[in-house]
PDB file of C-alpha atoms and ligand atoms in Angstrom:
ATOM      1  CA  UNK Z  82     171.823  15.015  59.406  1.00  0.00           C
ATOM      2  CA  UNK Z  83     169.914  13.952  62.496  1.00  0.00           C
ATOM      3  CA  UNK Z  84     168.202  16.555  64.644  1.00  0.00           C
ATOM      4  CA  UNK Z  85     169.315  17.373  68.176  1.00  0.00           C
ATOM      5  CA  UNK Z  86     166.715  16.001  70.586  1.00  0.00           C
ATOM      6  CA  UNK Z  87     165.170  18.591  72.937  1.00  0.00           C
ATOM      7  CA  UNK Z  88     164.728  16.301  75.916  1.00  0.00           C
ATOM      8  CA  UNK Z  89     161.659  17.554  77.776  1.00  0.00           C
ATOM      9  CA  UNK Z  90     161.920  14.856  80.418  1.00  0.00           C
ATOM     10  CA  UNK Z  91     165.418  16.002  81.397  1.00  0.00           C
ATOM     11  CA  UNK Z  92     164.507  19.697  81.508  1.00  0.00           C
ATOM     12  CA  UNK Z  93     161.285  18.920  83.406  1.00  0.00           C
ATOM     13  CA  UNK Z  94     163.361  17.069  86.017  1.00  0.00           C
ATOM     14  CA  UNK Z  95     165.530  20.195  86.473  1.00  0.00           C
ATOM     15  CA  UNK Z  96     162.382  22.277  87.013  1.00  0.00           C
ATOM     16  CA  UNK Z  97     160.992  19.706  89.467  1.00  0.00           C
ATOM     17  CA  UNK Z  98     164.245  19.976  91.467  1.00  0.00           C
ATOM     18  CA  UNK Z  99     163.715  23.771  91.671  1.00  0.00           C
ATOM     19  CA  UNK Z 100     160.068  23.210  92.613  1.00  0.00           C
ATOM     20  CA  UNK Z 101     161.090  20.826  95.423  1.00  0.00           C
ATOM     21  CA  UNK Z 102     163.270  23.554  96.926  1.00  0.00           C
ATOM     22  CA  UNK Z 103     160.371  26.008  96.863  1.00  0.00           C
ATOM     23  CA  UNK Z 104     158.137  23.377  98.499  1.00  0.00           C
ATOM     24  CA  UNK Z 105     160.725  22.936 101.291  1.00  0.00           C
ATOM     25  CA  UNK Z 106     160.653  26.690 101.942  1.00  0.00           C
ATOM     26  CA  UNK Z 107     156.860  26.648 102.081  1.00  0.00           C
ATOM     27  CA  UNK Z 108     156.817  23.691 104.435  1.00  0.00           C
ATOM     28  CA  UNK Z 109     159.336  25.479 106.694  1.00  0.00           C
ATOM     29  CA  UNK Z 110     156.551  28.086 106.994  1.00  0.00           C
ATOM     30  CA  UNK Z 111     153.997  25.380 107.760  1.00  0.00           C
ATOM     31  CA  UNK Z 112     152.364  25.458 104.316  1.00  0.00           C
ATOM     32  CA  UNK Z 113     151.649  22.330 102.272  1.00  0.00           C
ATOM     33  CA  UNK Z 114     150.674  23.270  98.710  1.00  0.00           C
ATOM     34  CA  UNK Z 115     147.292  21.820  97.737  1.00  0.00           C
ATOM     35  CA  UNK Z 116     146.129  20.931  94.226  1.00  0.00           C
ATOM     36  CA  UNK Z 117     142.721  19.578  93.246  1.00  0.00           C
ATOM     37  CA  UNK Z 118     141.947  18.010  89.878  1.00  0.00           C
ATOM     38  CA  UNK Z 119     138.366  17.863  88.662  1.00  0.00           C
ATOM     39  CA  UNK Z 120     137.551  15.339  85.964  1.00  0.00           C
ATOM     40  CA  UNK Z 121     134.082  14.960  84.440  1.00  0.00           C
ATOM     41  CA  UNK Z 122     133.316  11.624  82.764  1.00  0.00           C
ATOM     42  CA  UNK Z 123     135.586   8.772  81.806  1.00  0.00           C
ATOM     43  CA  UNK Z 124     137.436   9.957  78.697  1.00  0.00           C
ATOM     44  CA  UNK Z 125     140.422   7.537  78.709  1.00  0.00           C
ATOM     45  CA  UNK Z 126     142.981  10.154  77.612  1.00  0.00           C
ATOM     46  CA  UNK Z 127     141.813  12.634  80.290  1.00  0.00           C
ATOM     47  CA  UNK Z 128     141.989   9.880  82.895  1.00  0.00           C
ATOM     48  CA  UNK Z 129     145.564   9.068  81.937  1.00  0.00           C
ATOM     49  CA  UNK Z 130     146.637  12.745  81.912  1.00  0.00           C
ATOM     50  CA  UNK Z 131     145.116  13.495  85.319  1.00  0.00           C
ATOM     51  CA  UNK Z 132     146.668  10.351  86.814  1.00  0.00           C
ATOM     52  CA  UNK Z 133     150.109  11.386  85.556  1.00  0.00           C
ATOM     53  CA  UNK Z 134     149.747  14.922  86.930  1.00  0.00           C
ATOM     54  CA  UNK Z 135     148.462  13.740  90.303  1.00  0.00           C
ATOM     55  CA  UNK Z 136     151.266  11.169  90.601  1.00  0.00           C
ATOM     56  CA  UNK Z 137     153.924  13.820  89.977  1.00  0.00           C
ATOM     57  CA  UNK Z 138     152.268  16.238  92.423  1.00  0.00           C
ATOM     58  CA  UNK Z 139     152.343  13.580  95.147  1.00  0.00           C
ATOM     59  CA  UNK Z 140     155.980  12.704  94.388  1.00  0.00           C
ATOM     60  CA  UNK Z 141     156.917  16.355  94.909  1.00  0.00           C
ATOM     61  CA  UNK Z 142     155.057  16.657  98.199  1.00  0.00           C
ATOM     62  CA  UNK Z 143     152.032  18.566  96.934  1.00  0.00           C
ATOM     63  CA  UNK Z 144     148.823  17.496  98.646  1.00  0.00           C
ATOM     64  CA  UNK Z 145     146.642  16.508  95.703  1.00  0.00           C
ATOM     65  CA  UNK Z 146     143.412  14.710  94.980  1.00  0.00           C
ATOM     66  CA  UNK Z 147     141.095  14.121  92.060  1.00  0.00           C
ATOM     67  CA  UNK Z 148     137.359  14.670  92.185  1.00  0.00           C
ATOM     68  CA  UNK Z 149     135.642  12.564  89.532  1.00  0.00           C
ATOM     69  CA  UNK Z 150     132.148  13.610  88.468  1.00  0.00           C
ATOM     70  CA  UNK Z 151     129.680  11.683  86.319  1.00  0.00           C
ATOM     71  CA  UNK Z 152     129.456  12.553  82.646  1.00  0.00           C
ATOM     72  CA  UNK Z 153     125.839  13.660  83.281  1.00  0.00           C
ATOM     73  CA  UNK Z 154     126.874  16.273  85.901  1.00  0.00           C
ATOM     74  CA  UNK Z 155     125.226  19.629  85.198  1.00  0.00           C
ATOM     75  CA  UNK Z 156     127.231  22.783  84.557  1.00  0.00           C
ATOM     76  CA  UNK Z 157     125.582  24.332  87.605  1.00  0.00           C
ATOM     77  CA  UNK Z 158     126.730  21.485  89.902  1.00  0.00           C
ATOM     78  CA  UNK Z 159     130.253  21.670  88.525  1.00  0.00           C
ATOM     79  CA  UNK Z 160     130.381  25.432  89.073  1.00  0.00           C
ATOM     80  CA  UNK Z 161     129.024  25.031  92.593  1.00  0.00           C
ATOM     81  CA  UNK Z 162     131.803  22.504  93.359  1.00  0.00           C
ATOM     82  CA  UNK Z 163     134.327  25.064  92.100  1.00  0.00           C
ATOM     83  CA  UNK Z 164     132.827  27.716  94.395  1.00  0.00           C
ATOM     84  CA  UNK Z 165     133.438  25.380  97.355  1.00  0.00           C
ATOM     85  CA  UNK Z 166     137.040  24.735  96.274  1.00  0.00           C
ATOM     86  CA  UNK Z 167     137.591  28.473  95.750  1.00  0.00           C
ATOM     87  CA  UNK Z 168     136.654  29.019  99.413  1.00  0.00           C
ATOM     88  CA  UNK Z 169     138.866  26.209 100.751  1.00  0.00           C
ATOM     89  CA  UNK Z 170     142.118  27.737 102.073  1.00  0.00           C
ATOM     90  CA  UNK Z 171     143.954  24.389 101.886  1.00  0.00           C
ATOM     91  CA  UNK Z 172     143.444  24.354  98.094  1.00  0.00           C
ATOM     92  CA  UNK Z 173     145.943  26.558  96.245  1.00  0.00           C
ATOM     93  CA  UNK Z 174     145.412  25.238  92.746  1.00  0.00           C
ATOM     94  CA  UNK Z 175     142.386  23.932  90.842  1.00  0.00           C
ATOM     95  CA  UNK Z 176     142.503  22.186  87.480  1.00  0.00           C
ATOM     96  CA  UNK Z 177     139.381  21.172  85.556  1.00  0.00           C
ATOM     97  CA  UNK Z 178     140.526  18.729  82.903  1.00  0.00           C
ATOM     98  CA  UNK Z 179     139.374  19.476  79.355  1.00  0.00           C
ATOM     99  CA  UNK Z 180     137.583  18.434  77.262  1.00  0.00           C
ATOM    100  CA  UNK Z 181     134.333  18.645  79.226  1.00  0.00           C
ATOM    101  CA  UNK Z 182     131.107  16.917  78.116  1.00  0.00           C
ATOM    102  CA  UNK Z 183     129.320  18.853  75.373  1.00  0.00           C
ATOM    103  CA  UNK Z 184     126.446  20.069  77.561  1.00  0.00           C
ATOM    104  CA  UNK Z 185     128.933  22.032  79.709  1.00  0.00           C
ATOM    105  CA  UNK Z 186     130.362  25.366  78.543  1.00  0.00           C
ATOM    106  CA  UNK Z 187     134.111  25.186  79.096  1.00  0.00           C
ATOM    107  CA  UNK Z 188     134.562  28.966  79.086  1.00  0.00           C
ATOM    108  CA  UNK Z 189     131.986  29.480  81.861  1.00  0.00           C
ATOM    109  CA  UNK Z 190     133.618  26.722  83.906  1.00  0.00           C
ATOM    110  CA  UNK Z 191     137.155  28.104  83.512  1.00  0.00           C
ATOM    111  CA  UNK Z 192     135.852  31.555  84.430  1.00  0.00           C
ATOM    112  CA  UNK Z 193     134.399  30.100  87.658  1.00  0.00           C
ATOM    113  CA  UNK Z 194     137.797  29.123  89.073  1.00  0.00           C
ATOM    114  CA  UNK Z 195     139.215  31.813  91.376  1.00  0.00           C
ATOM    115  CA  UNK Z 196     141.927  33.463  89.206  1.00  0.00           C
ATOM    116  CA  UNK Z 197     144.372  33.224  92.125  1.00  0.00           C
ATOM    117  CA  UNK Z 198     143.928  29.396  92.071  1.00  0.00           C
ATOM    118  CA  UNK Z 199     143.775  29.063  88.291  1.00  0.00           C
ATOM    119  CA  UNK Z 200     147.009  27.089  87.856  1.00  0.00           C
ATOM    120  CA  UNK Z 201     145.854  26.140  84.345  1.00  0.00           C
ATOM    121  CA  UNK Z 202     145.917  29.810  83.307  1.00  0.00           C
ATOM    122  CA  UNK Z 203     142.581  29.527  81.474  1.00  0.00           C
ATOM    123  CA  UNK Z 204     140.603  32.140  83.441  1.00  0.00           C
ATOM    124  CA  UNK Z 205     139.908  35.216  81.283  1.00  0.00           C
ATOM    125  CA  UNK Z 206     141.787  37.378  83.814  1.00  0.00           C
ATOM    126  CA  UNK Z 207     144.935  35.260  83.446  1.00  0.00           C
ATOM    127  CA  UNK Z 208     144.544  35.048  79.658  1.00  0.00           C
ATOM    128  CA  UNK Z 209     144.179  38.841  79.607  1.00  0.00           C
ATOM    129  CA  UNK Z 210     147.309  39.312  81.726  1.00  0.00           C
ATOM    130  CA  UNK Z 211     149.189  36.995  79.382  1.00  0.00           C
ATOM    131  CA  UNK Z 212     148.178  39.063  76.366  1.00  0.00           C
ATOM    132  CA  UNK Z 213     149.194  42.271  78.148  1.00  0.00           C
ATOM    133  CA  UNK Z 214     152.572  40.819  79.182  1.00  0.00           C
ATOM    134  CA  UNK Z 215     151.773  40.985  82.907  1.00  0.00           C
ATOM    135  CA  UNK Z 216     153.945  38.312  84.548  1.00  0.00           C
ATOM    136  CA  UNK Z 217     151.781  38.235  87.695  1.00  0.00           C
ATOM    137  CA  UNK Z 218     149.185  35.957  86.109  1.00  0.00           C
ATOM    138  CA  UNK Z 219     149.322  32.203  85.582  1.00  0.00           C
ATOM    139  CA  UNK Z 220     150.434  31.082  82.129  1.00  0.00           C
ATOM    140  CA  UNK Z 221     148.779  28.031  80.507  1.00  0.00           C
ATOM    141  CA  UNK Z 222     151.035  25.044  81.138  1.00  0.00           C
ATOM    142  CA  UNK Z 223     151.658  23.580  77.681  1.00  0.00           C
ATOM    143  CA  UNK Z 224     152.683  26.818  75.926  1.00  0.00           C
ATOM    144  CA  UNK Z 225     154.652  27.919  79.013  1.00  0.00           C
ATOM    145  CA  UNK Z 226     156.421  24.543  78.933  1.00  0.00           C
ATOM    146  CA  UNK Z 227     157.281  24.937  75.256  1.00  0.00           C
ATOM    147  CA  UNK Z 228     158.832  28.380  75.825  1.00  0.00           C
ATOM    148  CA  UNK Z 229     160.732  27.122  78.886  1.00  0.00           C
ATOM    149  CA  UNK Z 230     162.082  24.139  76.944  1.00  0.00           C
ATOM    150  CA  UNK Z 231     163.268  26.328  74.051  1.00  0.00           C
ATOM    151  CA  UNK Z 232     164.886  28.837  76.410  1.00  0.00           C
ATOM    152  CA  UNK Z 233     166.616  26.225  78.585  1.00  0.00           C
ATOM    153  CA  UNK Z 234     167.876  24.347  75.509  1.00  0.00           C
ATOM    154  CA  UNK Z 235     169.326  27.584  74.096  1.00  0.00           C
ATOM    155  CA  UNK Z 236     167.117  27.758  70.993  1.00  0.00           C
ATOM    156  CA  UNK Z 237     167.191  31.424  69.846  1.00  0.00           C
ATOM    157  CA  UNK Z 238     163.693  32.934  69.902  1.00  0.00           C
ATOM    158  CA  UNK Z 239     164.402  36.677  69.562  1.00  0.00           C
ATOM    159  CA  UNK Z 240     163.692  37.709  65.992  1.00  0.00           C
ATOM    160  CA  UNK Z 241     162.907  34.116  64.948  1.00  0.00           C
ATOM    161  CA  UNK Z 242     160.109  33.282  62.534  1.00  0.00           C
ATOM    162  CA  UNK Z 243     157.809  31.057  64.582  1.00  0.00           C
ATOM    163  CA  UNK Z 244     154.986  29.257  62.812  1.00  0.00           C
ATOM    164  CA  UNK Z 245     152.335  27.688  65.032  1.00  0.00           C
ATOM    165  CA  UNK Z 246     149.955  25.144  63.523  1.00  0.00           C
ATOM    166  CA  UNK Z 247     146.675  25.242  65.449  1.00  0.00           C
ATOM    167  CA  UNK Z 248     144.791  28.141  67.061  1.00  0.00           C
ATOM    168  CA  UNK Z 249     143.276  26.359  70.067  1.00  0.00           C
ATOM    169  CA  UNK Z 250     142.785  28.113  73.403  1.00  0.00           C
ATOM    170  CA  UNK Z 251     145.003  25.608  75.225  1.00  0.00           C
ATOM    171  CA  UNK Z 252     148.151  25.842  73.081  1.00  0.00           C
ATOM    172  CA  UNK Z 253     148.120  27.845  69.825  1.00  0.00           C
ATOM    173  CA  UNK Z 254     146.589  31.151  70.918  1.00  0.00           C
ATOM    174  CA  UNK Z 255     148.374  31.492  74.283  1.00  0.00           C
ATOM    175  CA  UNK Z 256     151.691  30.401  72.747  1.00  0.00           C
ATOM    176  CA  UNK Z 257     151.346  33.079  70.064  1.00  0.00           C
ATOM    177  CA  UNK Z 258     150.659  35.637  72.806  1.00  0.00           C
ATOM    178  CA  UNK Z 259     153.756  34.538  74.759  1.00  0.00           C
ATOM    179  CA  UNK Z 260     156.154  34.536  71.833  1.00  0.00           C
ATOM    180  CA  UNK Z 261     155.183  37.940  70.446  1.00  0.00           C
ATOM    181  CA  UNK Z 262     155.819  39.779  73.758  1.00  0.00           C
ATOM    182  CA  UNK Z 263     158.533  42.386  73.958  1.00  0.00           C
ATOM    183  CA  UNK Z 264     160.995  40.314  75.985  1.00  0.00           C
ATOM    184  CA  UNK Z 265     164.379  38.600  75.678  1.00  0.00           C
ATOM    185  CA  UNK Z 266     162.649  35.215  75.910  1.00  0.00           C
ATOM    186  CA  UNK Z 267     160.177  36.089  73.147  1.00  0.00           C
ATOM    187  CA  UNK Z 268     160.399  38.876  70.543  1.00  0.00           C
ATOM    188  CA  UNK Z 269     159.516  36.394  67.797  1.00  0.00           C
ATOM    189  CA  UNK Z 270     157.652  37.022  64.552  1.00  0.00           C
ATOM    190  CA  UNK Z 271     154.654  34.753  65.008  1.00  0.00           C
ATOM    191  CA  UNK Z 272     152.387  33.264  62.358  1.00  0.00           C
ATOM    192  CA  UNK Z 273     149.318  31.364  63.549  1.00  0.00           C
ATOM    193  CA  UNK Z 274     148.250  28.873  60.888  1.00  0.00           C
ATOM    194  CA  UNK Z 275     144.823  27.196  61.043  1.00  0.00           C
ATOM    195  CA  UNK Z 276     142.310  25.132  59.104  1.00  0.00           C
ATOM    196  CA  UNK Z 277     141.359  28.060  56.827  1.00  0.00           C
ATOM    197  CA  UNK Z 278     144.934  29.201  56.143  1.00  0.00           C
ATOM    198  CA  UNK Z 279     146.182  29.179  52.562  1.00  0.00           C
ATOM    199  CA  UNK Z 280     149.603  27.815  51.632  1.00  0.00           C
ATOM    200  CA  UNK Z 281     150.195  25.850  54.829  1.00  0.00           C
ATOM    201  CA  UNK Z 282     153.365  24.014  53.602  1.00  0.00           C
ATOM    202  CA  UNK Z 283     154.848  27.346  52.429  1.00  0.00           C
ATOM    203  CA  UNK Z 284     154.225  28.903  55.855  1.00  0.00           C
ATOM    204  CA  UNK Z 285     155.852  25.882  57.522  1.00  0.00           C
ATOM    205  CA  UNK Z 286     158.939  26.025  55.313  1.00  0.00           C
ATOM    206  CA  UNK Z 287     159.568  29.648  56.364  1.00  0.00           C
ATOM    207  CA  UNK Z 288     159.753  28.749  60.045  1.00  0.00           C
ATOM    208  CA  UNK Z 289     162.877  28.900  62.188  1.00  0.00           C
ATOM    209  CA  UNK Z 290     160.697  27.310  64.867  1.00  0.00           C
ATOM    210  CA  UNK Z 291     157.715  25.204  63.787  1.00  0.00           C
ATOM    211  CA  UNK Z 292     155.191  24.215  66.453  1.00  0.00           C
ATOM    212  CA  UNK Z 293     152.667  21.537  65.522  1.00  0.00           C
ATOM    213  CA  UNK Z 294     149.647  21.749  67.818  1.00  0.00           C
ATOM    214  CA  UNK Z 295     146.669  21.024  65.609  1.00  0.00           C
ATOM    215  CA  UNK Z 296     145.911  17.427  66.598  1.00  0.00           C
ATOM    216  CA  UNK Z 297     146.426  15.675  63.266  1.00  0.00           C
ATOM    217  CA  UNK Z 298     148.496  12.523  63.295  1.00  0.00           C
ATOM    218  CA  UNK Z 299     151.905  12.983  61.632  1.00  0.00           C
ATOM    219  CA  UNK Z 300     150.737  16.045  59.677  1.00  0.00           C
ATOM    220  CA  UNK Z 301     154.206  17.638  59.446  1.00  0.00           C
ATOM    221  CA  UNK Z 302     156.367  15.807  56.909  1.00  0.00           C
ATOM    222  CA  UNK Z 303     160.019  16.326  55.976  1.00  0.00           C
ATOM    223  CA  UNK Z 304     159.230  18.468  52.917  1.00  0.00           C
ATOM    224  CA  UNK Z 305     157.407  21.015  55.147  1.00  0.00           C
ATOM    225  CA  UNK Z 306     160.476  21.743  57.272  1.00  0.00           C
ATOM    226  CA  UNK Z 307     163.315  24.113  56.442  1.00  0.00           C
ATOM    227  CA  UNK Z 308     166.639  22.289  56.916  1.00  0.00           C
ATOM    228  CA  UNK Z 309     168.038  23.143  60.358  1.00  0.00           C
ATOM    229  CA  UNK Z 310     164.713  24.414  61.774  1.00  0.00           C
ATOM    230  CA  UNK Z 311     163.538  23.614  65.312  1.00  0.00           C
ATOM    231  CA  UNK Z 312     160.369  21.502  65.400  1.00  0.00           C
ATOM    232  CA  UNK Z 313     158.084  21.197  68.429  1.00  0.00           C
ATOM    233  CA  UNK Z 314     155.652  18.272  68.363  1.00  0.00           C
ATOM    234  CA  UNK Z 315     152.725  18.971  70.712  1.00  0.00           C
ATOM    235  CA  UNK Z 316     149.967  16.622  69.540  1.00  0.00           C
ATOM    236  CA  UNK Z 317     149.066  13.241  70.961  1.00  0.00           C
ATOM    237  CA  UNK Z 318     146.897  11.257  68.539  1.00  0.00           C
ATOM    238  CA  UNK Z 319     145.600   7.696  68.630  1.00  0.00           C
ATOM    239  CA  UNK Z 320     145.985   5.763  65.406  1.00  0.00           C
ATOM    240  CA  UNK Z 321     144.512   2.330  64.963  1.00  0.00           C
ATOM    241  CA  UNK Z 322     147.137  -0.401  64.949  1.00  0.00           C
ATOM    242  CA  UNK Z 323     146.019  -3.980  65.509  1.00  0.00           C
ATOM    243  CA  UNK Z 324     149.619  -5.071  66.034  1.00  0.00           C
ATOM    244  CA  UNK Z 325     149.649  -3.109  69.332  1.00  0.00           C
ATOM    245  CA  UNK Z 326     148.256  -4.744  72.490  1.00  0.00           C
ATOM    246  CA  UNK Z 327     145.625  -1.985  72.919  1.00  0.00           C
ATOM    247  CA  UNK Z 328     144.707  -1.895  69.224  1.00  0.00           C
ATOM    248  CA  UNK Z 329     146.123   1.622  68.764  1.00  0.00           C
ATOM    249  CA  UNK Z 330     149.382   3.541  69.067  1.00  0.00           C
ATOM    250  CA  UNK Z 331     150.051   7.144  69.998  1.00  0.00           C
ATOM    251  CA  UNK Z 332     151.719   9.463  67.506  1.00  0.00           C
ATOM    252  CA  UNK Z 333     152.371  13.187  67.464  1.00  0.00           C
ATOM    253  CA  UNK Z 334     151.484  15.877  64.910  1.00  0.00           C
ATOM    254  CA  UNK Z 335     154.939  15.407  63.381  1.00  0.00           C
ATOM    255  CA  UNK Z 336     156.197  12.451  61.374  1.00  0.00           C
ATOM    256  CA  UNK Z 337     159.204  12.099  63.671  1.00  0.00           C
ATOM    257  CA  UNK Z 338     161.089   9.553  61.616  1.00  0.00           C
ATOM    258  CA  UNK Z 339     161.076  11.768  58.506  1.00  0.00           C
ATOM    259  CA  UNK Z 340     161.427  15.177  60.147  1.00  0.00           C
ATOM    260  CA  UNK Z 341     164.425  14.153  62.288  1.00  0.00           C
ATOM    261  CA  UNK Z 342     166.477  13.863  59.088  1.00  0.00           C
ATOM    262  CA  UNK Z 343     165.821  17.513  58.142  1.00  0.00           C
ATOM    263  CA  UNK Z 344     165.296  19.501  61.364  1.00  0.00           C
ATOM    264  CA  UNK Z 345     168.135  20.994  63.388  1.00  0.00           C
ATOM    265  CA  UNK Z 346     166.353  20.211  66.652  1.00  0.00           C
ATOM    266  CA  UNK Z 347     163.139  18.390  67.555  1.00  0.00           C
ATOM    267  CA  UNK Z 348     161.096  17.558  70.638  1.00  0.00           C
ATOM    268  CA  UNK Z 349     160.589  13.804  70.928  1.00  0.00           C
ATOM    269  CA  UNK Z 350     157.077  12.522  71.418  1.00  0.00           C
ATOM    270  CA  UNK Z 351     156.650  11.169  74.064  1.00  0.00           C
ATOM    271  CA  UNK Z 352     159.280  12.798  76.281  1.00  0.00           C
ATOM    272  CA  UNK Z 353     159.165  16.318  74.856  1.00  0.00           C
ATOM    273  CA  UNK Z 354     156.301  18.720  75.543  1.00  0.00           C
ATOM    274  CA  UNK Z 355     154.274  16.376  77.814  1.00  0.00           C
ATOM    275  CA  UNK Z 356     156.676  16.346  80.795  1.00  0.00           C
ATOM    276  CA  UNK Z 357     157.167  20.123  80.418  1.00  0.00           C
ATOM    277  CA  UNK Z 358     153.393  20.689  80.725  1.00  0.00           C
ATOM    278  CA  UNK Z 359     153.393  18.803  84.017  1.00  0.00           C
ATOM    279  CA  UNK Z 360     156.487  20.681  85.270  1.00  0.00           C
ATOM    280  CA  UNK Z 361     154.804  24.042  84.585  1.00  0.00           C
ATOM    281  CA  UNK Z 362     151.620  22.928  86.339  1.00  0.00           C
ATOM    282  CA  UNK Z 363     153.602  22.038  89.450  1.00  0.00           C
ATOM    283  CA  UNK Z 364     155.497  25.353  89.276  1.00  0.00           C
ATOM    284  CA  UNK Z 365     152.205  27.271  88.899  1.00  0.00           C
ATOM    285  CA  UNK Z 366     150.788  25.461  91.939  1.00  0.00           C
ATOM    286  CA  UNK Z 367     153.785  26.474  94.036  1.00  0.00           C
ATOM    287  CA  UNK Z 368     153.462  30.054  92.773  1.00  0.00           C
ATOM    288  CA  UNK Z 369     149.778  30.009  93.885  1.00  0.00           C
ATOM    289  CA  UNK Z 370     150.771  28.747  97.346  1.00  0.00           C
ATOM    290  CA  UNK Z 371     153.585  31.329  97.617  1.00  0.00           C
ATOM    291  CA  UNK Z 372     151.173  34.099  96.584  1.00  0.00           C
ATOM    292  CA  UNK Z 373     148.670  33.005  99.222  1.00  0.00           C
ATOM    293  CA  UNK Z 374     151.391  33.216 101.894  1.00  0.00           C
ATOM    294  CA  UNK Z 375     152.552  36.630 100.653  1.00  0.00           C
ATOM    295  CA  UNK Z 376     149.013  37.985 100.613  1.00  0.00           C
ATOM    296  CA  UNK Z 377     148.311  36.718 104.124  1.00  0.00           C
ATOM    297  CA  UNK Z 378     145.544  34.395 102.965  1.00  0.00           C
ATOM    298  CA  UNK Z 379     147.168  31.631 105.039  1.00  0.00           C
TER     299      UNK Z 379
HETATM  300  N1  GUN Y 477     143.398  19.154  78.216  1.00  0.00           N
HETATM  301  C1  GUN Y 477     144.491  19.132  77.413  1.00  0.00           C
HETATM  302  N2  GUN Y 477     145.470  19.918  77.910  1.00  0.00           N
HETATM  303  C2  GUN Y 477     144.984  20.458  79.051  1.00  0.00           C
HETATM  304  C3  GUN Y 477     145.524  21.359  80.015  1.00  0.00           C
HETATM  305  O1  GUN Y 477     146.669  21.839  79.926  1.00  0.00           O
HETATM  306  N3  GUN Y 477     144.699  21.670  81.054  1.00  0.00           N
HETATM  307  C4  GUN Y 477     143.442  21.154  81.164  1.00  0.00           C
HETATM  308  N4  GUN Y 477     142.710  21.535  82.204  1.00  0.00           N
HETATM  309  N5  GUN Y 477     142.910  20.335  80.290  1.00  0.00           N
HETATM  310  C5  GUN Y 477     143.687  19.978  79.245  1.00  0.00           C
END
């Protein structure tokens, strides 16, 4: 058996088409959505991610720019930049790329973005709304993209046993909060597995939907997957490989070659969760711009 491929690129393109229509409506009202990325330091992966997001924003007609700060930038200077962006009416969305240098507290920085411009969904107010099931807030893009991909591909979630590997603030925790809500697109039984969990392979084998988001190269092997299960591969890991031009290759948290022979459905990597994350970021930015029009802030 070979798993059905959950093509995130294809689904993301459908969402982008819907986003384009919303952008046309905004522009008919004289509003150009604005998105600002803030990157601190020169982490190569962060650079690549921000470039991809900014490129897509521009393609869609979102006015976007990236502010790059030195690695030595103080937390206070970063927060003061955010205060300026919060006040700028042409900026509807702000994204501070993580990880930040170690001398900067990520939580304080995320809490300094105006919640109405927090298209990343990391502000405590938006995280709180997510936990409470309040759809008015912004949902973090990667977990929102995973749910959207499952729903649009017709993977049943209601009543499913979902096992999430990894309890990070960016994916694991918010995804657990989304999938346990009382809702047709959720209603799952969620298990959050982490580095101190016992019996990890046993947990995995129980899953109808297994989400690997713990950042360990090819951690999920065929014998950890129940035949026919849906597997979502979130991680992007560099593994040394001198036969590659850059001296490394990128692999997910799932051993794709093995798991494809057992799973019923699987997200490819690349081309699965990554494009969905970007699609949700663009959709959140448009929602922020629409909200600002509705609230008369523009
Ligand atoms: N680093 C990894 N994923 C993300 C994300 O979704 N948003 C931000 N801001 N940083 C990230």
